Coordinates of C-alpha atoms in Angstrom, one line a residue:
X1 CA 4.9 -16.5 -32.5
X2 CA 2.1 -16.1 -29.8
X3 CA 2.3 -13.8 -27.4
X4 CA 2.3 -16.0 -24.3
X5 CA 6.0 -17.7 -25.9
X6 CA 7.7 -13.8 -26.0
X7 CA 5.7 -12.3 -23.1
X8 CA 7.0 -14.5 -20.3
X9 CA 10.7 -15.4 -18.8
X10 CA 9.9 -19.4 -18.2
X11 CA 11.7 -19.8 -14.1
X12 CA 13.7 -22.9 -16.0
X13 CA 15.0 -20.4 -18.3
X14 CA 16.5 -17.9 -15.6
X15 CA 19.9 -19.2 -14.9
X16 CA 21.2 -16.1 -12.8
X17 CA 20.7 -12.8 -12.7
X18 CA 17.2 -11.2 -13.9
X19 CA 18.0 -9.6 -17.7
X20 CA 18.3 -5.8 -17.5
X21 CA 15.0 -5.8 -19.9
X22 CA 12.9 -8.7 -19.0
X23 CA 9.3 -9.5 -20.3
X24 CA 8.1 -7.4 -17.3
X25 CA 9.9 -3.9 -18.0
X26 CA 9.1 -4.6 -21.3
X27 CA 4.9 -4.6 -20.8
X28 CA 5.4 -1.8 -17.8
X29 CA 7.4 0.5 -20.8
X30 CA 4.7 0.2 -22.9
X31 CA 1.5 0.6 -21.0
X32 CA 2.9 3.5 -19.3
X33 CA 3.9 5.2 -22.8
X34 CA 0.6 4.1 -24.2
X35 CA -1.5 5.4 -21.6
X36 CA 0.5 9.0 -21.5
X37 CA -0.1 9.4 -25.4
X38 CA -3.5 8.5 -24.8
X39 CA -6.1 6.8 -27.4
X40 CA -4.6 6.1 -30.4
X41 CA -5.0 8.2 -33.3
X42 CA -6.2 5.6 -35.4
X43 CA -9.7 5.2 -32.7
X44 CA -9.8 9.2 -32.8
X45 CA -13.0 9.1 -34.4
X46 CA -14.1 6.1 -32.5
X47 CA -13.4 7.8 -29.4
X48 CA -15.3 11.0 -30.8
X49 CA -18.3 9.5 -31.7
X50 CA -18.2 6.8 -28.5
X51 CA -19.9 10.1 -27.0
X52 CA -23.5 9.6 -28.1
X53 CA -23.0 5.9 -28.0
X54 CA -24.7 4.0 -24.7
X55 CA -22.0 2.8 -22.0
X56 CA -22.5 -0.6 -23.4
X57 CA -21.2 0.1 -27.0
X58 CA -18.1 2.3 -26.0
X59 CA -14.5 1.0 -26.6
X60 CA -12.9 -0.7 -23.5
X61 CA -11.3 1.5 -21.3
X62 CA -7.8 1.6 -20.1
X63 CA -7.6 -0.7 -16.7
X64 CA -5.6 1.7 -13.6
X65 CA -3.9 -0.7 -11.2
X66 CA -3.8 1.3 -7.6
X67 CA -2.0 0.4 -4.3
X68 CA -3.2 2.6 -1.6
X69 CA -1.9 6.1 -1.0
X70 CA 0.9 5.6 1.4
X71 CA 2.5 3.6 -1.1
X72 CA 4.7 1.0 0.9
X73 CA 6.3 -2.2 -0.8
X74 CA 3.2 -4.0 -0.8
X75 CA 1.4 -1.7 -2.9
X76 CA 4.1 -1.1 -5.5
X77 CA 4.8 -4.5 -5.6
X78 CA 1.2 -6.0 -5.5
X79 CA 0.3 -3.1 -8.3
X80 CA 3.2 -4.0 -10.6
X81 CA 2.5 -7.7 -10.8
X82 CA -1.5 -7.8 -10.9
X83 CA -1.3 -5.2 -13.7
X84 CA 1.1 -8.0 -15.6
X85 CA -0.4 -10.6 -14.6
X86 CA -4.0 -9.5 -16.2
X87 CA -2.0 -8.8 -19.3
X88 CA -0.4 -11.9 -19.6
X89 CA -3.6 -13.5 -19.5
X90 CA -5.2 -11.2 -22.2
X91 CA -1.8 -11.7 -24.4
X92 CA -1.9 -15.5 -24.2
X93 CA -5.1 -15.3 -26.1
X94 CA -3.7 -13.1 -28.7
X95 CA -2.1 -13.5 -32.3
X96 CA 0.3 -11.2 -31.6
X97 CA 1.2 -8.9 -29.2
X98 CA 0.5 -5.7 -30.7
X99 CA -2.9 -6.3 -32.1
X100 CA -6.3 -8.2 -31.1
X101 CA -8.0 -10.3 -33.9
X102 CA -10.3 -7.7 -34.8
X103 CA -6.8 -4.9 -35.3
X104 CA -7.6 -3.3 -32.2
X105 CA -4.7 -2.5 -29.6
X106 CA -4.9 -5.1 -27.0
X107 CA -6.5 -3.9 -23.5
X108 CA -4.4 -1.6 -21.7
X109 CA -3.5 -2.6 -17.7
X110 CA -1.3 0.5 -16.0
X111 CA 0.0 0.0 -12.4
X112 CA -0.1 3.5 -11.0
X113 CA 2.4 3.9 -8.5
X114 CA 0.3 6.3 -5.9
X115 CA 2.9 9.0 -5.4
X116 CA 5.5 11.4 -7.2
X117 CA 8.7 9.9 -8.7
X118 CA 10.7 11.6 -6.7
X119 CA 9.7 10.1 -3.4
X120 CA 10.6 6.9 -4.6
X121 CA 14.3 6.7 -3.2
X122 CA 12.4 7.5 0.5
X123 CA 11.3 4.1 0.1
X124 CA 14.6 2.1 0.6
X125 CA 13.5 -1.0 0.9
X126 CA 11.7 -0.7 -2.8
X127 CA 14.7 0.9 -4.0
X128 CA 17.1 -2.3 -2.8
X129 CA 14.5 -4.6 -4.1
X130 CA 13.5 -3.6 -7.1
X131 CA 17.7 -2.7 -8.2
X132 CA 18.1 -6.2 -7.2
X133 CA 15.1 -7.4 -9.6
X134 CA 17.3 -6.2 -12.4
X135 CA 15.4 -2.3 -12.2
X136 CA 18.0 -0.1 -13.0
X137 CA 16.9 3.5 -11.2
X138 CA 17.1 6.2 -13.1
X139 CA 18.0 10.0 -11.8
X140 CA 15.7 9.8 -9.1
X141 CA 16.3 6.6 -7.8
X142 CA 13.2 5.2 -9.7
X143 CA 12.2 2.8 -12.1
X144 CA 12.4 4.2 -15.2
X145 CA 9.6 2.2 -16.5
X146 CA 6.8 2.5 -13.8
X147 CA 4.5 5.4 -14.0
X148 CA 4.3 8.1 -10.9
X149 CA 1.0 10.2 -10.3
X150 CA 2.5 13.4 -10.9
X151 CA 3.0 12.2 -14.3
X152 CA -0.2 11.3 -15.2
X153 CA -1.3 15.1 -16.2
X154 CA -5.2 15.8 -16.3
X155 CA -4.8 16.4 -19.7
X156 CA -4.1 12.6 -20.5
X157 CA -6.8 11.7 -18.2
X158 CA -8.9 14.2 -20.3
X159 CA -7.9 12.2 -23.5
X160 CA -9.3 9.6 -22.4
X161 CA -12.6 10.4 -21.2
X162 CA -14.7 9.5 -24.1
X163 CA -18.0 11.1 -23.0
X164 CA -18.2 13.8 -19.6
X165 CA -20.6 11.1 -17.8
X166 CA -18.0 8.3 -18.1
X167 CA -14.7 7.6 -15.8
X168 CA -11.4 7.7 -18.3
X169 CA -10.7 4.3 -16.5
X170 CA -11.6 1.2 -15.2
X171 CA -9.5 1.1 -11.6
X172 CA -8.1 -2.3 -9.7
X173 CA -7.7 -1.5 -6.5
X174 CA -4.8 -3.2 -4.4
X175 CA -3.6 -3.4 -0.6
X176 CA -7.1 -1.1 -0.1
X177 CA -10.9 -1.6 -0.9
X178 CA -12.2 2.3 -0.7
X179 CA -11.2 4.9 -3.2
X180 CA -10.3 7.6 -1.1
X181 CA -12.0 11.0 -2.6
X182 CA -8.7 13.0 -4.4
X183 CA -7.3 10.2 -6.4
X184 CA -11.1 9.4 -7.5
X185 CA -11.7 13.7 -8.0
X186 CA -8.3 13.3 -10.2
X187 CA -8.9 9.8 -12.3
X188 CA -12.3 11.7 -13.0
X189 CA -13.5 8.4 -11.7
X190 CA -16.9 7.2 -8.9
X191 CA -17.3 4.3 -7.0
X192 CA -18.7 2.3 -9.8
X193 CA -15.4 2.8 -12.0
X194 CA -13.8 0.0 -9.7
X195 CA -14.1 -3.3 -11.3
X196 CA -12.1 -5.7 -9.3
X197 CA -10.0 -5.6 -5.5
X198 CA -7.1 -7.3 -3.5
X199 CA -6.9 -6.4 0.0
X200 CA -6.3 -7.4 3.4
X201 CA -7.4 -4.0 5.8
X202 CA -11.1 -3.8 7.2
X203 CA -13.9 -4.2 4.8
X204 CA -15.1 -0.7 4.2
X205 CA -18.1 -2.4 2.6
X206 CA -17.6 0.0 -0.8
X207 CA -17.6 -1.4 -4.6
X208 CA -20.0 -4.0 -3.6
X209 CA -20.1 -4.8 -7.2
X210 CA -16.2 -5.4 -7.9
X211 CA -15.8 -8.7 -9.0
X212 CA -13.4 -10.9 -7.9
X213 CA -13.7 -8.6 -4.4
X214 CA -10.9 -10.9 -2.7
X215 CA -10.9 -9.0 1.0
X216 CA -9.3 -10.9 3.3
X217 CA -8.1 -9.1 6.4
X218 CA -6.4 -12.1 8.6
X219 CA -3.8 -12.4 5.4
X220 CA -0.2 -10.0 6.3
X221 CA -0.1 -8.9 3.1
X222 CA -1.9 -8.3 -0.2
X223 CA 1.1 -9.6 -2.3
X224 CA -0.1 -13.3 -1.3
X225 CA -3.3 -12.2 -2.7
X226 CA -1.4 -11.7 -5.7
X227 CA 0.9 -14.6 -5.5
X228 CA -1.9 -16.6 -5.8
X229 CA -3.0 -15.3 -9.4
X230 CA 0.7 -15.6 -10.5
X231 CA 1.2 -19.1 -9.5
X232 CA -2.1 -20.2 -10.2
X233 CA -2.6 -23.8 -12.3
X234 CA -5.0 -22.2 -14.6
X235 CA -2.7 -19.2 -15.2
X236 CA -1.9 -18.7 -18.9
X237 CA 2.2 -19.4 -18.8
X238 CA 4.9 -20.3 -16.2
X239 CA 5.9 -17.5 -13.6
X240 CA 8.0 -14.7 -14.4
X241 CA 11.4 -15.2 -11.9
X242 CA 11.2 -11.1 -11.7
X243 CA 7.4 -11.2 -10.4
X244 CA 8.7 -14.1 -8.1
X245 CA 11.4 -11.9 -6.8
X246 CA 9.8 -8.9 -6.0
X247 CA 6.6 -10.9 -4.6
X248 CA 8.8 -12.7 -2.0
X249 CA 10.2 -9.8 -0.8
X250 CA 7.2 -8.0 -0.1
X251 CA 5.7 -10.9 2.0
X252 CA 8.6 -10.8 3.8
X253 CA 8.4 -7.6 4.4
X254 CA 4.8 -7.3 5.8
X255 CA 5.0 -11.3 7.5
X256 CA 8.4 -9.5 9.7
X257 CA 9.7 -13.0 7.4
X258 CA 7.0 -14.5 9.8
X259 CA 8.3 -14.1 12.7
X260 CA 6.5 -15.7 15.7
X261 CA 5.6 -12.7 17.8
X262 CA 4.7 -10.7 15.4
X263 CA 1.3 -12.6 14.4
X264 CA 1.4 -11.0 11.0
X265 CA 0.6 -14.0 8.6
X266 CA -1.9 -15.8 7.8
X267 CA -2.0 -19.7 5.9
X268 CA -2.6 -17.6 2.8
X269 CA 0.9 -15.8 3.3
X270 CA 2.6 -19.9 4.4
X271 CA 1.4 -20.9 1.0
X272 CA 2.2 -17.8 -1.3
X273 CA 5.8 -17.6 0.2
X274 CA 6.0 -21.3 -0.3
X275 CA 4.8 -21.3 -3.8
X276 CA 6.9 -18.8 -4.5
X277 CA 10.3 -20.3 -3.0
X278 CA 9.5 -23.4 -5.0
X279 CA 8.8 -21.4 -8.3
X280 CA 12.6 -19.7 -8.3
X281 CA 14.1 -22.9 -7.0
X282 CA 12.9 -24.9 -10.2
X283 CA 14.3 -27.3 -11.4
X284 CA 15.0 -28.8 -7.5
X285 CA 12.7 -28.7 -5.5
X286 CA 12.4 -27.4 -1.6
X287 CA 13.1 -30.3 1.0
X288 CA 9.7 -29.9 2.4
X289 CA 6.2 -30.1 0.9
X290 CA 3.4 -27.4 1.7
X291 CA 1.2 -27.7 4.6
X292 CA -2.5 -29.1 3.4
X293 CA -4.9 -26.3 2.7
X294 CA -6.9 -27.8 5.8
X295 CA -3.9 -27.6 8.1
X296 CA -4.7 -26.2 11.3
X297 CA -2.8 -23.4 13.6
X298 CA -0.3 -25.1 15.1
X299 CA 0.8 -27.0 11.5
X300 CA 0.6 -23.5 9.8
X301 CA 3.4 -22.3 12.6
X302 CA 5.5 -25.1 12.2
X303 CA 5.8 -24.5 8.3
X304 CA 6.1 -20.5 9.1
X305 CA 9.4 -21.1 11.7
X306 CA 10.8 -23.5 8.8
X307 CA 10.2 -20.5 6.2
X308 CA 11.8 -18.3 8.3
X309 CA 14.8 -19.7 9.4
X310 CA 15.4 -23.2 7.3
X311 CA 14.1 -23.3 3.9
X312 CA 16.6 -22.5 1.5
X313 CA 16.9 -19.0 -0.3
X314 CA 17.2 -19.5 -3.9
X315 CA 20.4 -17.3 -5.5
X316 CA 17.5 -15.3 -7.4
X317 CA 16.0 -14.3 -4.1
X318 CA 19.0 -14.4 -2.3
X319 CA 19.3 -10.1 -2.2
X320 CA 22.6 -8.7 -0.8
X321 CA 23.4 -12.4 -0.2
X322 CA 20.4 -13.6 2.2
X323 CA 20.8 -17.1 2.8
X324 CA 17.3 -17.3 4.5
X325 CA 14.0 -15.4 4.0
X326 CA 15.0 -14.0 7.8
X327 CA 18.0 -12.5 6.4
X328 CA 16.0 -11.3 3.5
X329 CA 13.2 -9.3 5.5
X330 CA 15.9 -8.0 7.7
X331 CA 17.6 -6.6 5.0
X332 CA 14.5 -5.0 3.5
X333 CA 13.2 -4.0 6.9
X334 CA 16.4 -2.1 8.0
X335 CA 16.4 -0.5 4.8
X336 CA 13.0 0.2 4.9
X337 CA 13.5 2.4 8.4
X338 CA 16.6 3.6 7.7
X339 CA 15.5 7.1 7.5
X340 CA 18.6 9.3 9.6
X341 CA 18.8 11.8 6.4
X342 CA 15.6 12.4 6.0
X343 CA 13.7 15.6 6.2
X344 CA 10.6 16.3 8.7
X345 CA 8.7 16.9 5.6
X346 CA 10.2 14.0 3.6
X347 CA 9.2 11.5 6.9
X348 CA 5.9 12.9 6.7
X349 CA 5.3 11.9 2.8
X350 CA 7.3 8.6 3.3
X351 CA 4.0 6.7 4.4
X352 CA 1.2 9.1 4.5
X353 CA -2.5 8.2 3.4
X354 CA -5.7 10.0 3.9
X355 CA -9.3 9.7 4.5
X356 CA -12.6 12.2 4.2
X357 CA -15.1 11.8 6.4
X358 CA -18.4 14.0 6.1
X359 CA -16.6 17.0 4.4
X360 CA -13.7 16.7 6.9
X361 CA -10.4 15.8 5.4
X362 CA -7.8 14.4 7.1
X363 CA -3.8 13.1 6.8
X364 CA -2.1 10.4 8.8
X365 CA 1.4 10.0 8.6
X366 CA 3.1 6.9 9.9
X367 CA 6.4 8.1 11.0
X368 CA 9.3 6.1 11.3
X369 CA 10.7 7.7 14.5
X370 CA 9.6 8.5 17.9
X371 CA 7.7 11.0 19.0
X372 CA 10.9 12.7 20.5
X373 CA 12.9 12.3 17.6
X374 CA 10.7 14.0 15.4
X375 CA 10.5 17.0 17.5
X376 CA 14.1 17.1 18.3
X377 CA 14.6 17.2 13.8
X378 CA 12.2 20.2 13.2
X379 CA 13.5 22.2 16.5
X380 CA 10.6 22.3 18.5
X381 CA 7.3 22.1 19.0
X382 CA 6.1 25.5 17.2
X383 CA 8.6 23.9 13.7
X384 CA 7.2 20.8 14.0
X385 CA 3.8 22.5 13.8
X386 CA 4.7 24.2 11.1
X387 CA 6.1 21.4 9.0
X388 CA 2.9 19.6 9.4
X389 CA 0.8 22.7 9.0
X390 CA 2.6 23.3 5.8
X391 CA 2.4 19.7 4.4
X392 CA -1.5 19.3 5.3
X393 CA -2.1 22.5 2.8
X394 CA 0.0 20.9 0.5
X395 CA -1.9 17.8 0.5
X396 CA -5.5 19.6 0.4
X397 CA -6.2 18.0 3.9
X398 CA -7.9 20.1 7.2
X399 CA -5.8 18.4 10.1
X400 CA -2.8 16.1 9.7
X401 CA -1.9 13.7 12.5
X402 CA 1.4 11.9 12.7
X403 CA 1.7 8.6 14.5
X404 CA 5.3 7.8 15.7
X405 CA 7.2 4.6 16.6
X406 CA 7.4 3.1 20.0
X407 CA 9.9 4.4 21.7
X408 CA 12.0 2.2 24.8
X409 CA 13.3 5.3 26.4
X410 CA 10.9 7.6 26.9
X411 CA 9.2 8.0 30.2
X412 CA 6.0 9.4 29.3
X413 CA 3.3 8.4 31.2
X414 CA -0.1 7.8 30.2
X415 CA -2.8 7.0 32.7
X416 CA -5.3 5.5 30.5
X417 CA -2.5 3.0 28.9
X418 CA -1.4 2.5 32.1
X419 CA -4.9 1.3 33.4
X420 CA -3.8 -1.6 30.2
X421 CA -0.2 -2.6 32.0
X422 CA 1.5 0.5 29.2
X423 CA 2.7 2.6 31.4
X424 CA 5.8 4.8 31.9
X425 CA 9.1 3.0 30.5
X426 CA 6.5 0.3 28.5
X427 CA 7.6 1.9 25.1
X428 CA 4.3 3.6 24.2
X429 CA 4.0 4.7 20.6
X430 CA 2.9 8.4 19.9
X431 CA 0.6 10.4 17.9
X432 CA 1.1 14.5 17.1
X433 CA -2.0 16.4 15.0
X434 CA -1.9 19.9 13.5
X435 CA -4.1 21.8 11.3
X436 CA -3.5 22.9 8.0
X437 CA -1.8 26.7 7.5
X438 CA -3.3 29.3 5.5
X439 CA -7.1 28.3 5.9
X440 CA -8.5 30.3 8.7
X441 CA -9.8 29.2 12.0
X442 CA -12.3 25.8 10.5
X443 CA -8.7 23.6 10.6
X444 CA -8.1 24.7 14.2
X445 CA -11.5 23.8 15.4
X446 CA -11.5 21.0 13.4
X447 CA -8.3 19.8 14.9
X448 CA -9.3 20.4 18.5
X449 CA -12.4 18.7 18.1
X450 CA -10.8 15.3 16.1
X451 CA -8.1 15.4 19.2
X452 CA -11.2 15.4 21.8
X453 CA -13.2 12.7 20.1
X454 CA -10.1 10.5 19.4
X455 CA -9.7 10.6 23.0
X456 CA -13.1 9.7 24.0
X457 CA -12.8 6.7 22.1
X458 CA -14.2 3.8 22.2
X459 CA -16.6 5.8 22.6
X460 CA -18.3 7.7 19.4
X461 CA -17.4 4.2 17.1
X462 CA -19.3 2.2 15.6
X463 CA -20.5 -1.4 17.3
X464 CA -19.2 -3.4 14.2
X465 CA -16.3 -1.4 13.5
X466 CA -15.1 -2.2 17.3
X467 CA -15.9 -6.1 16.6
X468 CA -13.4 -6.3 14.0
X469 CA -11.1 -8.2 14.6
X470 CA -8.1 -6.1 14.4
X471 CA -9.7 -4.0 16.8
X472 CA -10.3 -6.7 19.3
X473 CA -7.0 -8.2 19.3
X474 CA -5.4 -4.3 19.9
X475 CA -8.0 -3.9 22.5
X476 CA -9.4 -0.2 21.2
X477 CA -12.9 -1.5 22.6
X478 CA -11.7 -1.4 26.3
X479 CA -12.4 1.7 28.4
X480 CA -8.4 3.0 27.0
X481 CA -9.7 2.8 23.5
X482 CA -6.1 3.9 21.9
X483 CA -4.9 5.5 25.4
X484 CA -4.7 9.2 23.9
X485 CA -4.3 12.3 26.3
X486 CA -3.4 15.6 24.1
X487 CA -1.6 18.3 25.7
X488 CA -0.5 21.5 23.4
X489 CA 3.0 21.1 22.4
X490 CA 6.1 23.4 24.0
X491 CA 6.4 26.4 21.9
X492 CA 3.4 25.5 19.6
X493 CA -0.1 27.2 19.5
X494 CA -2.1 24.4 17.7
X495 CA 0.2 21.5 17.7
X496 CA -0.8 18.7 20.2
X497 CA 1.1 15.4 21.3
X498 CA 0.2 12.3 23.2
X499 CA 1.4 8.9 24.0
X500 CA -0.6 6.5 22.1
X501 CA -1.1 2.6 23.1
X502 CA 1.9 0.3 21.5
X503 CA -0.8 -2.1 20.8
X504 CA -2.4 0.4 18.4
X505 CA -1.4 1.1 14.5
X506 CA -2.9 3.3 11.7
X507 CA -4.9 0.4 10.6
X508 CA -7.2 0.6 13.6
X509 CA -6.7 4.8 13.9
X510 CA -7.4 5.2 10.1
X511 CA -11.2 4.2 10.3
X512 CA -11.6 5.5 13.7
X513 CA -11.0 9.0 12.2
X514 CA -13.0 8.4 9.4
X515 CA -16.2 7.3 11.4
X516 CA -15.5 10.2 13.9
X517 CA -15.0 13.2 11.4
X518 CA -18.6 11.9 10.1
X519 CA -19.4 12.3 13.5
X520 CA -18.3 15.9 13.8
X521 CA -19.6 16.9 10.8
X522 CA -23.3 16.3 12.2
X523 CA -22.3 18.1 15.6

């Protein structure tokens, strides 16, 4: 039978729930035990001699599907069903599914889920959607069939590095477009190892020579991005109801179910979400037709508010009985910051990435809480330092710098966010940095100086950075820049806090840092 008939759950097919092991867990189960027992024995000698062979002759290598390191829905999600939907496309072209014509094991595609297992049940949101996708968790609260990076051992990565000079894989980078130095120090990989990216943050004008290199930074989340390949006309089979599922949910996640005032959506996201809805209602069909690709602003809102509040949810979709993809987002979204147990440490690592900038290595933490909170959990100012202090050595970073949620109460004042009508009362986010423990005085300089220079900005960042367009709708290119005043911490020698512009997020702080510890680094 070919592989395309027993590799894929036809929408028409899936009457209600998804199966407990659907085409999807099947492939995931697979790739992830094939990739940890590394090249097959049979190719041992291949693989031995593939060392004096030139690039061009070696065996293909194992494809690594990456979300970025924070590892939110959108990554997971978006990692899962591009590393499936590459295979489907090489299976529906084979014989059968274990073998290609010539007896070789088909190509390899492994999502790599950017963080330990454990930390999965953090992320509630995944947790609720991927249960209700027909994942059972296992004793971690994980999918037993994904593969964490503190399972991935450097000795399997050794196994499969045929020759010292080459990367062990090719990498597919998702929701980013820069592999960030410690996952590419421990895939043994360089820039060149990246062969293809989906993304929607800031150009970072790496892997020029990806192809496809689909960047598209207006679009609220990289899922779409996916959603596209899934759904495509020229895509080998019909969708998989379980890809569908956990597709939709992630766009509703990062859209806020596109919500008017939240201006996180793009047409691409309209479309996707659309698509999608139509795919799990099949056979019927949704009461209203697509907006034309050439619809303009105003059409593309119209079709957003019906998403939102009117179309129908269909019963696959329809998780913990949403009758709307409103209802749905809200769901994932409370679940998502529902984060009362949680340790300081444990909010730390719950969406953390990190970025290197001329030697300088830095951490930032989007915490779920405000700034208040989060010194009220650890005790103080001098345990908070100490948490953080204590996670940046863990992590291998210098400095580590948390940015908190807005918070309605607090009556902080801030002159320079003021001077931008955020003033006391106005709900101003904030931002906390600390340098790591246990590494001598470099990390304290180094975290006094990043404070300074972040507070001089705009100033210190690049022209075109400041003329994206991110930053010129959060208006970090105005004399308040992100409206940052540090002041040492109560009780703390190193730890300093701030009220940070509302208007700002890590997307625009992430590659200010980045720019400004290349800056330091030439000081």
């Amino acid at each position: 039978m070919p592989a395309r008939v027993v590799a894929v759950l036809v929408i028409a097919a899936a009457a209600a729930a998804t199966p407990a092991a659907s085409p999807m867990q099947a492939f995931l189960a697979d790739a992830k035990a094939r990739l940890l027992a590394g090249p097959p024995t049979r190719a041992a000698a291949a693989v031995a001699a593939a060392a004096a062979a030139p690039p061009a002759a070696r065996a293909t290598r194992p494809t690594v599907v990456l979300g970025n390191t924070a590892g939110d829905l959108d990554t997971i999600v978006s990692s899962v069903v591009l590393a499936f939907c590459r295979h489907a496309a090489v299976a529906s072209e084979a014989v059968t599914m274990a073998t290609t014509d010539d007896g070789a094991p088909p190509p390899l595609f492994v999502p790599l889920i950017p963080f330990a297992r454990r930390d999965f049940r953090l992320r509630q949101d995944a947790c609720a959607l991927f249960a209700h996708a027909g994942f059972a968790p296992d004793e971690h609260g994980a999918p037993a069939e994904l593969l964490f990076a503190d399972e991935l051992t450097d000795a399997t990565v050794a196994l499969w590095q045929a020759a010292p000079a080459d990367a062990p894989f090719a990498l597919i980078l998702t929701d980013h477009n820069a592999l960030d130095a410690g996952t590419a120090a421990r895939l043994r990989a360089d820039d060149g190892a990246v062969s293809a990216i989906y993304d929607h943050h800031n150009d970072a004008r790496r892997h020029e020579r990806a192809a496809p290199r689909v960047i598209d930074v207006a679009a609220g989340s990289a899922s779409s991005l996916i959603a596209e390949l899934l759904l495509h006309p020229a895509a080998p089979s019909p969708p998989l109801a379980q890809a569908c599922v956990l597709l939709l949910g992630a766009i509703a996640v990062d859209t806020r179910a596109f919500a008017a005032d939240a201006h996180k959506y793009s047409h691409r996201d309209v479309h996707a979400a659309h698509a999608l809805l139509a795919a799990l209602a099949r056979p019927a069909a949704l009461p209203r037709a697509p907006p034309a690709l050439s619809a303009n602003g105003d059409e593309i809102s119209r079709h957003a508010k019906w998403l939102r509040a009117d179309a129908p949810l269909p019963p696959l979709a329809a998780l913990g009985g949403s009758a709307s993809l409103k209802a749905l987002g809200k769901r994932l979204l409370d679940a998502r910051f529902e984060v009362a147990g949680l340790s300081v440490g444990e909010l730390l690592a719950l969406d953390y990435k990190q970025t290197d900038g001329g030697g300088l290595r830095v951490g930032v933490a989007a915490i779920f809480i405000p700034l208040a909170d989060l010194l009220l959990r650890a005790g103080g100012g001098g345990p908070l330092e100490e948490a953080m202090g204590r996670f940046a050595h863990e992590r291998g970073v210098d400095v580590l710098l948390a940015l908190t949620a807005a918070d309605d109460r607090s009556s902080v004042r801030s002159a320079r966010a003021e001077g931008e009508g955020e003033g006391e009362l106005s709900g101003l986010k904030g931002a906390a940095v600390a340098p790591a423990l246990e590494r001598g005085d470099a990390p304290v300089r180094a975290c006094a100086a990043l404070a300074a220079a972040l507070e001089r900005a705009p100033e210190g960042l690049p022209a075109a950075l400041l003329a994206e367009p991110l930053y010129v709708k959060q208006g970090i290119a105005s004399a308040a820049g992100f409206g940052l005043e540090f002041a040492l911490a109560d009780g703390a020698r190193h730890l300093r806090t701030s009220a940070l512009r509302r208007s700002a997020t890590r997307k625009t702080v992430l590659p200010a840092v980045t720019h400004l510890c290349a800056r330091l680094a030439l000081e």
